Structure formats: structure tokens, C-alpha cells
């Protein structure tokens, strides 16, 4: 046992006894250890580091078992030394020596040498492992080089006679990790050494065989590709000689486009099959264009390309506020969806259905959502769609087959995650060609559209990343199963104040820009805008209001041009009489243009002059209602409306007569109201004999328009009670609610639309069913302030609030 020796720490190798190994030395401590060993008998210790990350290792950073080596040669290199060492004995590292200087010096003890006695009976297992290890080493050598494997094995292993040294040589040549090499060095007996090397060689043989199979497969693929390339070149040369190379060039270009795309394996297999079929097909064949169109669709469809979502809520809020006034509930719901997508990108996006009358901004709201998210926007109109193949695509067996509208929209978008707006989903048709709403259910359902199959493509395509938004004027035309897959957001309409803000901020600037006018040439006062809203439009949205703004802009543009022409003629005539007529005429013409550009702000009288008589005025006949007339509130597909119910007494031979294009439900409501008034006449101050002596005729004006629904129940009952009692109803009172045969008032729908209509019509008192109280929370503040809303539960409450006069 030696007291201590310098230590050479090794990062990525292990030195074995009797094995010669070159080592590159570059660290300062390692250079100092080699220098110290050269001065002390050419001996030093080598030990593998536990971690390669340590640059200045100490005893704790080294494995306990190392090797005593002798320096055979030391050569100077550019970045350090090249030393050749030969292992002598295995050693155990004990402790650090004191005052070692720059290098690490450790105490050590020699470990017993391993022996091999092949003749001893008890070593039969060791002999068998030894022979098996030699066979495995030769198999590995043959796999590396099938021609010279035996020669290589003999040069590296066969020249060594000692079995222990042979195992060390095999371990040093095998592609082992430092931990595996150290495991071999740490074996304290011959049997453990043989077994450890056997396990290592078995693993190395499996890895080597797998590498060879991979290399052979790659070589085979390359050879096949080269063969196909040569054959294509020969085929091209033959076709060029025959003058038939043009179509081949098109197919080759299509093949290059498809090869450049990262297609799924199932798609790639189908594409290769279709390309081979197309290459064998004559360009004059009936299926040629269909097959080519199919491959072009695959090449143009986005399979992995996606746009990056912008999910900043502040930016999204700014975009929505810049594009739309009001609609706070809708904006908040959109921002909630964006927040969920930001926190969980894998979350399934909801299918929003924007329901509301025309002109409230459903389509433009979808465009704003796409702009806020940074997504590509595509719009499909489904109104009047009858053929299911329009959505699913046509099978390629049909002449003129095409992919469905959904895939066409995705192809136009160029990304797998566009925002696709499906307009007018409530106007889908259904006939012998199929049910488009059933196809739409599969397209919209996140649980099914991950592998949507278009009939034309006939391959699974993932639509789950597409954000679908649908629009509808009403929910009545949407089938129940389809409606169940969507989240409905109602856009009821705008108040007059909201319309005024929209007109000033959006509509007027847009129409002014389209007419080529500046703000100085066209501006409207607040009173003028209010007149345009109330006198020339009567709608829930702002589409007709924008047309009115467009008419004003066009008339103003015409006036500007006429003024320019008149002033220019006058200036030219004045300039002709003066000296230097050309220059002065030009100056005068510029001044005339300047005068024509400036225009005062349009007021109410200007709007009446430009637009003509008002289209909508308060009906003076409705300012003081006669007995038998009551105002009701109705919901329509274009918003709410005020509906007057008229009742008059007739001969008792006709107990009840109904006119005005009333539907079945409304007719039943009228009969129920008349029956209730007859049964409870005394409770309402009506003589029973009066009811028995007269029939009642109920009429709803605008008879050309079909009307139906239970909402007019209490209005009809009020009109009937008014006709029988001779009492009049408040002219600023409107009501809505379904009535039972016993007089109870039941809740109805469309409350917001109806109240907006009442507000537009100038009503001030409203009667609503008590169970509709929750709907009042969604009303704009100005509606609540301007309307006196009373909740009722029975007809007696309605009549107590409705009478404006004493009994006749």
C-alpha cells in the first residue's frame, strides 16, 4: 500500500487494469497531477467522476473504485497534453492527502487481483460465461463489418490470452455509459465480472442489430426512390418524344405540392393511391378532372397551419367597443370565452348563436370577434339551403362533384382555426335531398367534428379548432336538437339613445366617407338625428337608419357639386372681364369651391326638406282611445311592435267574431277572454245582461299580416271589458300577457323587444305578468326611467290600472 498518489479525474471514461488507453488532459488540476506523477515514478491514480458538471472534483465527487496506472507517454498538444496510460491494479480511494498543491492527491489501497482457473470444477459456470461473452463480442464485430468482422475481433480481443483482461478490453471497446463502465470495474470476483459483461454485451448486441435493421431499411428506401426516379426520367423522355409531357408536368407539379405538405399518414396513403391512379388516367377521361380537383383540395387544405390567437382581454374589449355601441351582456360573454381559452387552450370553444332582428349587428359582431382574436373570418349564408350535400359535399361518383361549403371556407381561410359565421341558421330548408340541420349538428358538435368526413374528401378532417358562430332572427325555425348544441345570445334591439350614438359614431361617418364628403360638408345636429330615427325609421336594428344616413349623404353630395358648378360659372364670367382673366378665373374658381365645401350643420327642417314627409307619426286617432280599444305588445321577427286590439258590440246571434288574420292560438285566447268576462262580469262592473244581449267582434288592424301567439290574452280581455262597460283605456298604456280562463296572468317571452317597441311608440305605462319580473333586469337604464312598469297577476289588477274613465 502506498501512502498517496496524484489523481487524474476522468469525466467520460474508465481505465481498466492491463488496458492501454490514450487520455486528453486539459484542466489545470489534471495537468498538475500528470506533472507530479512524472516526477514520482510515472505512477498516478485514475478515477471516474460521479458527475461531468464538476470542474474541480474532490474525493466526494469521485467513484470509490479507481485504477493505479503508469504513464507510458506524454505529448504536448495545443490545448493541453495527450497521455498514454496503462492500467496496473484496481484500487480503493481512501482519503485526501494534505499539502498536495494544485492537484488532487489521495491515499489508496490495492484491491485483490481477479483470477481465472478454467480447469477448476467449481468454475464451470465462469468458463461458460467467458465463452458466451467471446461469442457475443464476435457477433457484434460481424454486425459492424460482415466482411472483416472476424479479423477485427482477433485484432482487438483474440490477441489477449488472459480472460480477465479480455473482459476489460471488451468493456472498454463497447459503447457503454460511464456508470456501466464503472460497474464492470467495481466487480470484486470473477463470476460477477463475467455476468456483468454478459448483460452488457447482450444489450449491445440488441442495439447493434436494431441499428443495422434501420440502416438496411433506409438503404432499401433510398434504392427504391432512386429506382423510381430513374424510371420517371425514362418515362418523361418517352412522353416528350411522343409529345405527351404537358399533363405529366401538371401531375409532377401537383405531386411536388403534396410532397411539401405535412399530411397525416392516412391522408398520405390515400393521396399516393390517387396520384398513381391519376398518372395512369387519360386527360380526356370523365373522372380525370374530379380526381385532379380532389388532389388539389388536399394540397390546399390546411392540415396543421394555424393562426396565433390574441387573447388579451383589454385589446379585445377595445376592439368590441370600437366596433359596437352597447350590447354589454354580449361583449361580456365573448370576453368570458376568451378568458377560458387563454387559461385552457385545449378547452372546447362554445358555439354561440346570436339571435335578434335584422340590423342589430349580428354579422358585424362576428367580424369584430375574429378581429379581436386575430383569426381569419369566413361567412356562410345558410338561408334557403335545402341540399345536405351543400354542407357535406358531393360524392366523387357524381359529375361536377364539389366539396361542401364548410371545407371550402376552411380552404379559403388557409388555417385550421378560422372563425366561421353561419348566417340565417333558422332559415334552413328540408326536403327529399336531405336535412341540412342534421349535417350541421355533426359539424358543430365538438364531440363529433374532430373527424368530420366530407363526402368529397372522404377523409377525416379535424374541425374542432374552428370557432363557429351562428346567427338567426328567431329560435322558432331552429330544430330542437340543433338548438341544444348552441348557446343562445339574444340581441333584442337598440333604444333611441343607443341609435343616436350609433348614428353619430358609425353610420354617418361611414356614409359620409362613401359619398366622398368631409365632416365640414355634412354634419347633423342631435335633434336632426333624433328626427331621422323617430320620423323615418321604425325598427329594432339600425339598417334602415343607415339607409336614411346614406340618402342624406347622397343629397348633400349632389348639392355640393351643383354649388361648385354654379360658383365656378360665376367666377369664370367675372374673371373674363378683368385683366389676366386666366389667373383670376382660377383663383375665383378655388374660392367658389371653398364656399361650396362649407355647410352649416343640418337641423330638423333640413332633414324634412331633404327626406320629404315623415314616414312615421303618432296617430292622432290613438291619442284618445274610444271604448273597446286597447294597446298590446307583440313580438315579431324584426323586433317588437305595438298592436291595437279593437272590440265592438254586435248582435247576440254572433257571440264572437274574429278578424285580422289571427292564428289558432290567438283565436283561442279571444274566446277564453270572452268566456271569462261573461262569467265574472259583475266583478268588473259589467252588467251580465249586457254581455248576454250582445256578441263581440274583435279585430286587429293590418289584416294582411298573419298574427298568432298567447301574448295578447290580457289585451283582448281588456278590449272586451272596455266594449261591454263603455269605459276607455289609457292612451299611453300598453300591456302583454297570457290569460287563463279563470283570469290569471301568465308570463310570456320577448319582454325586452316589446318594451323597446313601446318606448319607440311613446308609451309611458306598461303592464307585465308578475312572473316576468326577472326579465326587467336586462333593460337599459333609460327604458326603466321612461316607462312606468307595473307587474300584475290577475285580470282584475289589469282592469283597475287600465281604466281612464268612469263607467258609461
mmCIF file with all atom_site columns, N, CA, C and O in Angstrom, residues 105-143:
data_model
loop_
_atom_site.group_PDB
_atom_site.id
_atom_site.type_symbol
_atom_site.label_atom_id
_atom_site.label_alt_id
_atom_site.label_comp_id
_atom_site.label_asym_id
_atom_site.label_entity_id
_atom_site.label_seq_id
_atom_site.pdbx_PDB_ins_code
_atom_site.Cartn_x
_atom_site.Cartn_y
_atom_site.Cartn_z
_atom_site.occupancy
_atom_site.B_iso_or_equiv
_atom_site.pdbx_formal_charge
_atom_site.auth_seq_id
_atom_site.auth_comp_id
_atom_site.auth_asym_id
_atom_site.auth_atom_id
_atom_site.pdbx_PDB_model_num
ATOM 1   N N  . UNK A 1 105 ? -4.570  14.746  -4.497  1.00 0.00 ? 105 UNK A N  1
ATOM 2   C CA . UNK A 1 105 ? -3.744  13.575  -4.150  1.00 0.00 ? 105 UNK A CA 1
ATOM 3   C C  . UNK A 1 105 ? -4.491  12.804  -3.076  1.00 0.00 ? 105 UNK A C  1
ATOM 4   O O  . UNK A 1 105 ? -4.970  13.371  -2.092  1.00 0.00 ? 105 UNK A O  1
ATOM 5   N N  . UNK A 1 106 ? -4.612  11.459  -3.280  1.00 0.00 ? 106 UNK A N  1
ATOM 6   C CA . UNK A 1 106 ? -5.420  10.635  -2.399  1.00 0.00 ? 106 UNK A CA 1
ATOM 7   C C  . UNK A 1 106 ? -4.626  9.433   -1.893  1.00 0.00 ? 106 UNK A C  1
ATOM 8   O O  . UNK A 1 106 ? -3.750  8.892   -2.595  1.00 0.00 ? 106 UNK A O  1
ATOM 9   N N  . UNK A 1 107 ? -4.982  9.033   -0.672  1.00 0.00 ? 107 UNK A N  1
ATOM 10  C CA . UNK A 1 107 ? -4.486  7.754   -0.149  1.00 0.00 ? 107 UNK A CA 1
ATOM 11  C C  . UNK A 1 107 ? -5.314  6.639   -0.789  1.00 0.00 ? 107 UNK A C  1
ATOM 12  O O  . UNK A 1 107 ? -6.484  6.831   -1.120  1.00 0.00 ? 107 UNK A O  1
ATOM 13  N N  . UNK A 1 108 ? -4.729  5.447   -0.897  1.00 0.00 ? 108 UNK A N  1
ATOM 14  C CA . UNK A 1 108 ? -5.427  4.355   -1.559  1.00 0.00 ? 108 UNK A CA 1
ATOM 15  C C  . UNK A 1 108 ? -4.956  3.041   -0.997  1.00 0.00 ? 108 UNK A C  1
ATOM 16  O O  . UNK A 1 108 ? -3.939  2.969   -0.299  1.00 0.00 ? 108 UNK A O  1
ATOM 17  N N  . UNK A 1 109 ? -5.688  1.979   -1.340  1.00 0.00 ? 109 UNK A N  1
ATOM 18  C CA . UNK A 1 109 ? -5.273  0.625   -1.031  1.00 0.00 ? 109 UNK A CA 1
ATOM 19  C C  . UNK A 1 109 ? -5.519  -0.256  -2.243  1.00 0.00 ? 109 UNK A C  1
ATOM 20  O O  . UNK A 1 109 ? -6.489  -0.053  -2.989  1.00 0.00 ? 109 UNK A O  1
ATOM 21  N N  . UNK A 1 110 ? -4.607  -1.209  -2.466  1.00 0.00 ? 110 UNK A N  1
ATOM 22  C CA . UNK A 1 110 ? -4.731  -2.108  -3.614  1.00 0.00 ? 110 UNK A CA 1
ATOM 23  C C  . UNK A 1 110 ? -5.796  -3.147  -3.334  1.00 0.00 ? 110 UNK A C  1
ATOM 24  O O  . UNK A 1 110 ? -5.903  -3.676  -2.231  1.00 0.00 ? 110 UNK A O  1
ATOM 25  N N  . UNK A 1 111 ? -6.598  -3.455  -4.345  1.00 0.00 ? 111 UNK A N  1
ATOM 26  C CA . UNK A 1 111 ? -7.627  -4.488  -4.237  1.00 0.00 ? 111 UNK A CA 1
ATOM 27  C C  . UNK A 1 111 ? -7.097  -5.795  -4.800  1.00 0.00 ? 111 UNK A C  1
ATOM 28  O O  . UNK A 1 111 ? -6.210  -5.802  -5.675  1.00 0.00 ? 111 UNK A O  1
ATOM 29  N N  . UNK A 1 112 ? -7.618  -6.921  -4.345  1.00 0.00 ? 112 UNK A N  1
ATOM 30  C CA . UNK A 1 112 ? -7.121  -8.226  -4.833  1.00 0.00 ? 112 UNK A CA 1
ATOM 31  C C  . UNK A 1 112 ? -7.321  -8.356  -6.349  1.00 0.00 ? 112 UNK A C  1
ATOM 32  O O  . UNK A 1 112 ? -8.326  -7.887  -6.891  1.00 0.00 ? 112 UNK A O  1
ATOM 33  N N  . UNK A 1 113 ? -6.347  -9.021  -6.986  1.00 0.00 ? 113 UNK A N  1
ATOM 34  C CA . UNK A 1 113 ? -6.466  -9.255  -8.417  1.00 0.00 ? 113 UNK A CA 1
ATOM 35  C C  . UNK A 1 113 ? -7.439  -10.404 -8.674  1.00 0.00 ? 113 UNK A C  1
ATOM 36  O O  . UNK A 1 113 ? -7.505  -11.370 -7.916  1.00 0.00 ? 113 UNK A O  1
ATOM 37  N N  . UNK A 1 114 ? -8.183  -10.304 -9.770  1.00 0.00 ? 114 UNK A N  1
ATOM 38  C CA . UNK A 1 114 ? -9.117  -11.351 -10.146 1.00 0.00 ? 114 UNK A CA 1
ATOM 39  C C  . UNK A 1 114 ? -8.371  -12.441 -10.893 1.00 0.00 ? 114 UNK A C  1
ATOM 40  O O  . UNK A 1 114 ? -7.461  -12.172 -11.694 1.00 0.00 ? 114 UNK A O  1
ATOM 41  N N  . UNK A 1 115 ? -8.731  -13.724 -10.610 1.00 0.00 ? 115 UNK A N  1
ATOM 42  C CA . UNK A 1 115 ? -8.039  -14.861 -11.227 1.00 0.00 ? 115 UNK A CA 1
ATOM 43  C C  . UNK A 1 115 ? -9.030  -15.706 -12.004 1.00 0.00 ? 115 UNK A C  1
ATOM 44  O O  . UNK A 1 115 ? -10.242 -15.665 -11.763 1.00 0.00 ? 115 UNK A O  1
ATOM 45  N N  . UNK A 1 116 ? -8.506  -16.497 -12.923 1.00 0.00 ? 116 UNK A N  1
ATOM 46  C CA . UNK A 1 116 ? -9.330  -17.371 -13.756 1.00 0.00 ? 116 UNK A CA 1
ATOM 47  C C  . UNK A 1 116 ? -8.628  -18.709 -13.894 1.00 0.00 ? 116 UNK A C  1
ATOM 48  O O  . UNK A 1 116 ? -7.507  -18.789 -14.411 1.00 0.00 ? 116 UNK A O  1
ATOM 49  N N  . UNK A 1 117 ? -9.250  -19.764 -13.389 1.00 0.00 ? 117 UNK A N  1
ATOM 50  C CA . UNK A 1 117 ? -8.694  -21.117 -13.488 1.00 0.00 ? 117 UNK A CA 1
ATOM 51  C C  . UNK A 1 117 ? -9.729  -21.973 -14.188 1.00 0.00 ? 117 UNK A C  1
ATOM 52  O O  . UNK A 1 117 ? -10.689 -22.445 -13.582 1.00 0.00 ? 117 UNK A O  1
ATOM 53  N N  . UNK A 1 118 ? -9.555  -22.157 -15.468 1.00 0.00 ? 118 UNK A N  1
ATOM 54  C CA . UNK A 1 118 ? -10.540 -22.882 -16.254 1.00 0.00 ? 118 UNK A CA 1
ATOM 55  C C  . UNK A 1 118 ? -10.619 -24.352 -15.939 1.00 0.00 ? 118 UNK A C  1
ATOM 56  O O  . UNK A 1 118 ? -11.617 -25.006 -16.267 1.00 0.00 ? 118 UNK A O  1
ATOM 57  N N  . UNK A 1 119 ? -9.619  -24.930 -15.284 1.00 0.00 ? 119 UNK A N  1
ATOM 58  C CA . UNK A 1 119 ? -9.643  -26.361 -15.004 1.00 0.00 ? 119 UNK A CA 1
ATOM 59  C C  . UNK A 1 119 ? -10.369 -26.691 -13.707 1.00 0.00 ? 119 UNK A C  1
ATOM 60  O O  . UNK A 1 119 ? -10.691 -27.850 -13.454 1.00 0.00 ? 119 UNK A O  1
ATOM 61  N N  . UNK A 1 120 ? -10.590 -25.710 -12.855 1.00 0.00 ? 120 UNK A N  1
ATOM 62  C CA . UNK A 1 120 ? -11.252 -25.968 -11.569 1.00 0.00 ? 120 UNK A CA 1
ATOM 63  C C  . UNK A 1 120 ? -12.715 -26.304 -11.801 1.00 0.00 ? 120 UNK A C  1
ATOM 64  O O  . UNK A 1 120 ? -13.413 -25.620 -12.548 1.00 0.00 ? 120 UNK A O  1
ATOM 65  N N  . UNK A 1 121 ? -13.231 -27.398 -11.158 1.00 0.00 ? 121 UNK A N  1
ATOM 66  C CA . UNK A 1 121 ? -14.629 -27.804 -11.378 1.00 0.00 ? 121 UNK A CA 1
ATOM 67  C C  . UNK A 1 121 ? -15.620 -26.732 -10.960 1.00 0.00 ? 121 UNK A C  1
ATOM 68  O O  . UNK A 1 121 ? -16.673 -26.579 -11.582 1.00 0.00 ? 121 UNK A O  1
ATOM 69  N N  . UNK A 1 122 ? -15.306 -26.013 -9.885  1.00 0.00 ? 122 UNK A N  1
ATOM 70  C CA . UNK A 1 122 ? -16.269 -25.045 -9.397  1.00 0.00 ? 122 UNK A CA 1
ATOM 71  C C  . UNK A 1 122 ? -16.372 -23.818 -10.305 1.00 0.00 ? 122 UNK A C  1
ATOM 72  O O  . UNK A 1 122 ? -17.255 -22.977 -10.114 1.00 0.00 ? 122 UNK A O  1
ATOM 73  N N  . UNK A 1 123 ? -15.485 -23.698 -11.296 1.00 0.00 ? 123 UNK A N  1
ATOM 74  C CA . UNK A 1 123 ? -15.527 -22.529 -12.174 1.00 0.00 ? 123 UNK A CA 1
ATOM 75  C C  . UNK A 1 123 ? -16.141 -22.841 -13.528 1.00 0.00 ? 123 UNK A C  1
ATOM 76  O O  . UNK A 1 123 ? -15.920 -22.135 -14.510 1.00 0.00 ? 123 UNK A O  1
ATOM 77  N N  . UNK A 1 124 ? -16.939 -23.928 -13.615 1.00 0.00 ? 124 UNK A N  1
ATOM 78  C CA . UNK A 1 124 ? -17.559 -24.290 -14.896 1.00 0.00 ? 124 UNK A CA 1
ATOM 79  C C  . UNK A 1 124 ? -18.495 -23.174 -15.378 1.00 0.00 ? 124 UNK A C  1
ATOM 80  O O  . UNK A 1 124 ? -18.545 -22.850 -16.577 1.00 0.00 ? 124 UNK A O  1
ATOM 81  N N  . UNK A 1 125 ? -19.269 -22.600 -14.433 1.00 0.00 ? 125 UNK A N  1
ATOM 82  C CA . UNK A 1 125 ? -20.182 -21.518 -14.821 1.00 0.00 ? 125 UNK A CA 1
ATOM 83  C C  . UNK A 1 125 ? -19.418 -20.307 -15.331 1.00 0.00 ? 125 UNK A C  1
ATOM 84  O O  . UNK A 1 125 ? -19.839 -19.635 -16.280 1.00 0.00 ? 125 UNK A O  1
ATOM 85  N N  . UNK A 1 126 ? -18.261 -20.027 -14.722 1.00 0.00 ? 126 UNK A N  1
ATOM 86  C CA . UNK A 1 126 ? -17.455 -18.885 -15.152 1.00 0.00 ? 126 UNK A CA 1
ATOM 87  C C  . UNK A 1 126 ? -16.914 -19.121 -16.556 1.00 0.00 ? 126 UNK A C  1
ATOM 88  O O  . UNK A 1 126 ? -16.908 -18.232 -17.413 1.00 0.00 ? 126 UNK A O  1
ATOM 89  N N  . UNK A 1 127 ? -16.477 -20.375 -16.821 1.00 0.00 ? 127 UNK A N  1
ATOM 90  C CA . UNK A 1 127 ? -15.952 -20.706 -18.144 1.00 0.00 ? 127 UNK A CA 1
ATOM 91  C C  . UNK A 1 127 ? -17.050 -20.557 -19.196 1.00 0.00 ? 127 UNK A C  1
ATOM 92  O O  . UNK A 1 127 ? -16.822 -20.020 -20.299 1.00 0.00 ? 127 UNK A O  1
ATOM 93  N N  . UNK A 1 128 ? -18.257 -21.040 -18.867 1.00 0.00 ? 128 UNK A N  1
ATOM 94  C CA . UNK A 1 128 ? -19.361 -20.929 -19.821 1.00 0.00 ? 128 UNK A CA 1
ATOM 95  C C  . UNK A 1 128 ? -19.683 -19.460 -20.124 1.00 0.00 ? 128 UNK A C  1
ATOM 96  O O  . UNK A 1 128 ? -19.897 -19.081 -21.289 1.00 0.00 ? 128 UNK A O  1
ATOM 97  N N  . UNK A 1 129 ? -19.726 -18.626 -19.086 1.00 0.00 ? 129 UNK A N  1
ATOM 98  C CA . UNK A 1 129 ? -19.975 -17.192 -19.304 1.00 0.00 ? 129 UNK A CA 1
ATOM 99  C C  . UNK A 1 129 ? -18.866 -16.560 -20.134 1.00 0.00 ? 129 UNK A C  1
ATOM 100 O O  . UNK A 1 129 ? -19.122 -15.707 -21.001 1.00 0.00 ? 129 UNK A O  1
ATOM 101 N N  . UNK A 1 130 ? -17.616 -16.992 -19.888 1.00 0.00 ? 130 UNK A N  1
ATOM 102 C CA . UNK A 1 130 ? -16.485 -16.438 -20.627 1.00 0.00 ? 130 UNK A CA 1
ATOM 103 C C  . UNK A 1 130 ? -16.621 -16.741 -22.126 1.00 0.00 ? 130 UNK A C  1
ATOM 104 O O  . UNK A 1 130 ? -16.459 -15.863 -22.983 1.00 0.00 ? 130 UNK A O  1
ATOM 105 N N  . UNK A 1 131 ? -16.941 -17.995 -22.435 1.00 0.00 ? 131 UNK A N  1
ATOM 106 C CA . UNK A 1 131 ? -17.080 -18.370 -23.848 1.00 0.00 ? 131 UNK A CA 1
ATOM 107 C C  . UNK A 1 131 ? -18.279 -17.652 -24.494 1.00 0.00 ? 131 UNK A C  1
ATOM 108 O O  . UNK A 1 131 ? -18.219 -17.211 -25.656 1.00 0.00 ? 131 UNK A O  1
ATOM 109 N N  . UNK A 1 132 ? -19.365 -17.548 -23.731 1.00 0.00 ? 132 UNK A N  1
ATOM 110 C CA . UNK A 1 132 ? -20.550 -16.848 -24.265 1.00 0.00 ? 132 UNK A CA 1
ATOM 111 C C  . UNK A 1 132 ? -20.229 -15.379 -24.550 1.00 0.00 ? 132 UNK A C  1
ATOM 112 O O  . UNK A 1 132 ? -20.639 -14.825 -25.571 1.00 0.00 ? 132 UNK A O  1
ATOM 113 N N  . UNK A 1 133 ? -19.432 -14.765 -23.677 1.00 0.00 ? 133 UNK A N  1
ATOM 114 C CA . UNK A 1 133 ? -19.061 -13.370 -23.880 1.00 0.00 ? 133 UNK A CA 1
ATOM 115 C C  . UNK A 1 133 ? -18.203 -13.206 -25.130 1.00 0.00 ? 133 UNK A C  1
ATOM 116 O O  . UNK A 1 133 ? -18.354 -12.238 -25.884 1.00 0.00 ? 133 UNK A O  1
ATOM 117 N N  . UNK A 1 134 ? -17.291 -14.145 -25.354 1.00 0.00 ? 134 UNK A N  1
ATOM 118 C CA . UNK A 1 134 ? -16.455 -14.055 -26.554 1.00 0.00 ? 134 UNK A CA 1
ATOM 119 C C  . UNK A 1 134 ? -17.303 -14.216 -27.814 1.00 0.00 ? 134 UNK A C  1
ATOM 120 O O  . UNK A 1 134 ? -17.073 -13.516 -28.818 1.00 0.00 ? 134 UNK A O  1
ATOM 121 N N  . UNK A 1 135 ? -18.304 -15.138 -27.761 1.00 0.00 ? 135 UNK A N  1
ATOM 122 C CA . UNK A 1 135 ? -19.183 -15.305 -28.925 1.00 0.00 ? 135 UNK A CA 1
ATOM 123 C C  . UNK A 1 135 ? -20.004 -14.040 -29.187 1.00 0.00 ? 135 UNK A C  1
ATOM 124 O O  . UNK A 1 135 ? -20.172 -13.615 -30.341 1.00 0.00 ? 135 UNK A O  1
ATOM 125 N N  . UNK A 1 136 ? -20.511 -13.440 -28.124 1.00 0.00 ? 136 UNK A N  1
ATOM 126 C CA . UNK A 1 136 ? -21.280 -12.211 -28.298 1.00 0.00 ? 136 UNK A CA 1
ATOM 127 C C  . UNK A 1 136 ? -20.419 -11.093 -28.870 1.00 0.00 ? 136 UNK A C  1
ATOM 128 O O  . UNK A 1 136 ? -20.875 -10.321 -29.740 1.00 0.00 ? 136 UNK A O  1
ATOM 129 N N  . UNK A 1 137 ? -19.172 -10.990 -28.400 1.00 0.00 ? 137 UNK A N  1
ATOM 130 C CA . UNK A 1 137 ? -18.270 -9.955  -28.917 1.00 0.00 ? 137 UNK A CA 1
ATOM 131 C C  . UNK A 1 137 ? -18.007 -10.153 -30.399 1.00 0.00 ? 137 UNK A C  1
ATOM 132 O O  . UNK A 1 137 ? -17.955 -9.196  -31.177 1.00 0.00 ? 137 UNK A O  1
ATOM 133 N N  . UNK A 1 138 ? -17.836 -11.426 -30.825 1.00 0.00 ? 138 UNK A N  1
ATOM 134 C CA . UNK A 1 138 ? -17.588 -11.681 -32.240 1.00 0.00 ? 138 UNK A CA 1
ATOM 135 C C  . UNK A 1 138 ? -18.837 -11.389 -33.080 1.00 0.00 ? 138 UNK A C  1
ATOM 136 O O  . UNK A 1 138 ? -18.736 -10.870 -34.189 1.00 0.00 ? 138 UNK A O  1
ATOM 137 N N  . UNK A 1 139 ? -20.048 -11.709 -32.564 1.00 0.00 ? 139 UNK A N  1
ATOM 138 C CA . UNK A 1 139 ? -21.279 -11.390 -33.295 1.00 0.00 ? 139 UNK A CA 1
ATOM 139 C C  . UNK A 1 139 ? -21.423 -9.876  -33.495 1.00 0.00 ? 139 UNK A C  1
ATOM 140 O O  . UNK A 1 139 ? -21.810 -9.420  -34.573 1.00 0.00 ? 139 UNK A O  1
ATOM 141 N N  . UNK A 1 140 ? -21.065 -9.134  -32.467 1.00 0.00 ? 140 UNK A N  1
ATOM 142 C CA . UNK A 1 140 ? -21.152 -7.671  -32.582 1.00 0.00 ? 140 UNK A CA 1
ATOM 143 C C  . UNK A 1 140 ? -20.168 -7.174  -33.626 1.00 0.00 ? 140 UNK A C  1
ATOM 144 O O  . UNK A 1 140 ? -20.484 -6.299  -34.453 1.00 0.00 ? 140 UNK A O  1
ATOM 145 N N  . UNK A 1 141 ? -18.957 -7.722  -33.625 1.00 0.00 ? 141 UNK A N  1
ATOM 146 C CA . UNK A 1 141 ? -17.964 -7.317  -34.616 1.00 0.00 ? 141 UNK A CA 1
ATOM 147 C C  . UNK A 1 141 ? -18.423 -7.647  -36.026 1.00 0.00 ? 141 UNK A C  1
ATOM 148 O O  . UNK A 1 141 ? -18.245 -6.866  -36.966 1.00 0.00 ? 141 UNK A O  1
ATOM 149 N N  . UNK A 1 142 ? -19.070 -8.817  -36.211 1.00 0.00 ? 142 UNK A N  1
ATOM 150 C CA . UNK A 1 142 ? -19.564 -9.208  -37.531 1.00 0.00 ? 142 UNK A CA 1
ATOM 151 C C  . UNK A 1 142 ? -20.709 -8.290  -37.991 1.00 0.00 ? 142 UNK A C  1
ATOM 152 O O  . UNK A 1 142 ? -20.842 -8.020  -39.189 1.00 0.00 ? 142 UNK A O  1
ATOM 153 N N  . UNK A 1 143 ? -21.539 -7.836  -37.038 1.00 0.00 ? 143 UNK A N  1
ATOM 154 C CA . UNK A 1 143 ? -22.617 -6.929  -37.418 1.00 0.00 ? 143 UNK A CA 1
ATOM 155 C C  . UNK A 1 143 ? -22.090 -5.586  -37.883 1.00 0.00 ? 143 UNK A C  1
ATOM 156 O O  . UNK A 1 143 ? -22.644 -4.971  -38.803 1.00 0.00 ? 143 UNK A O  1
#
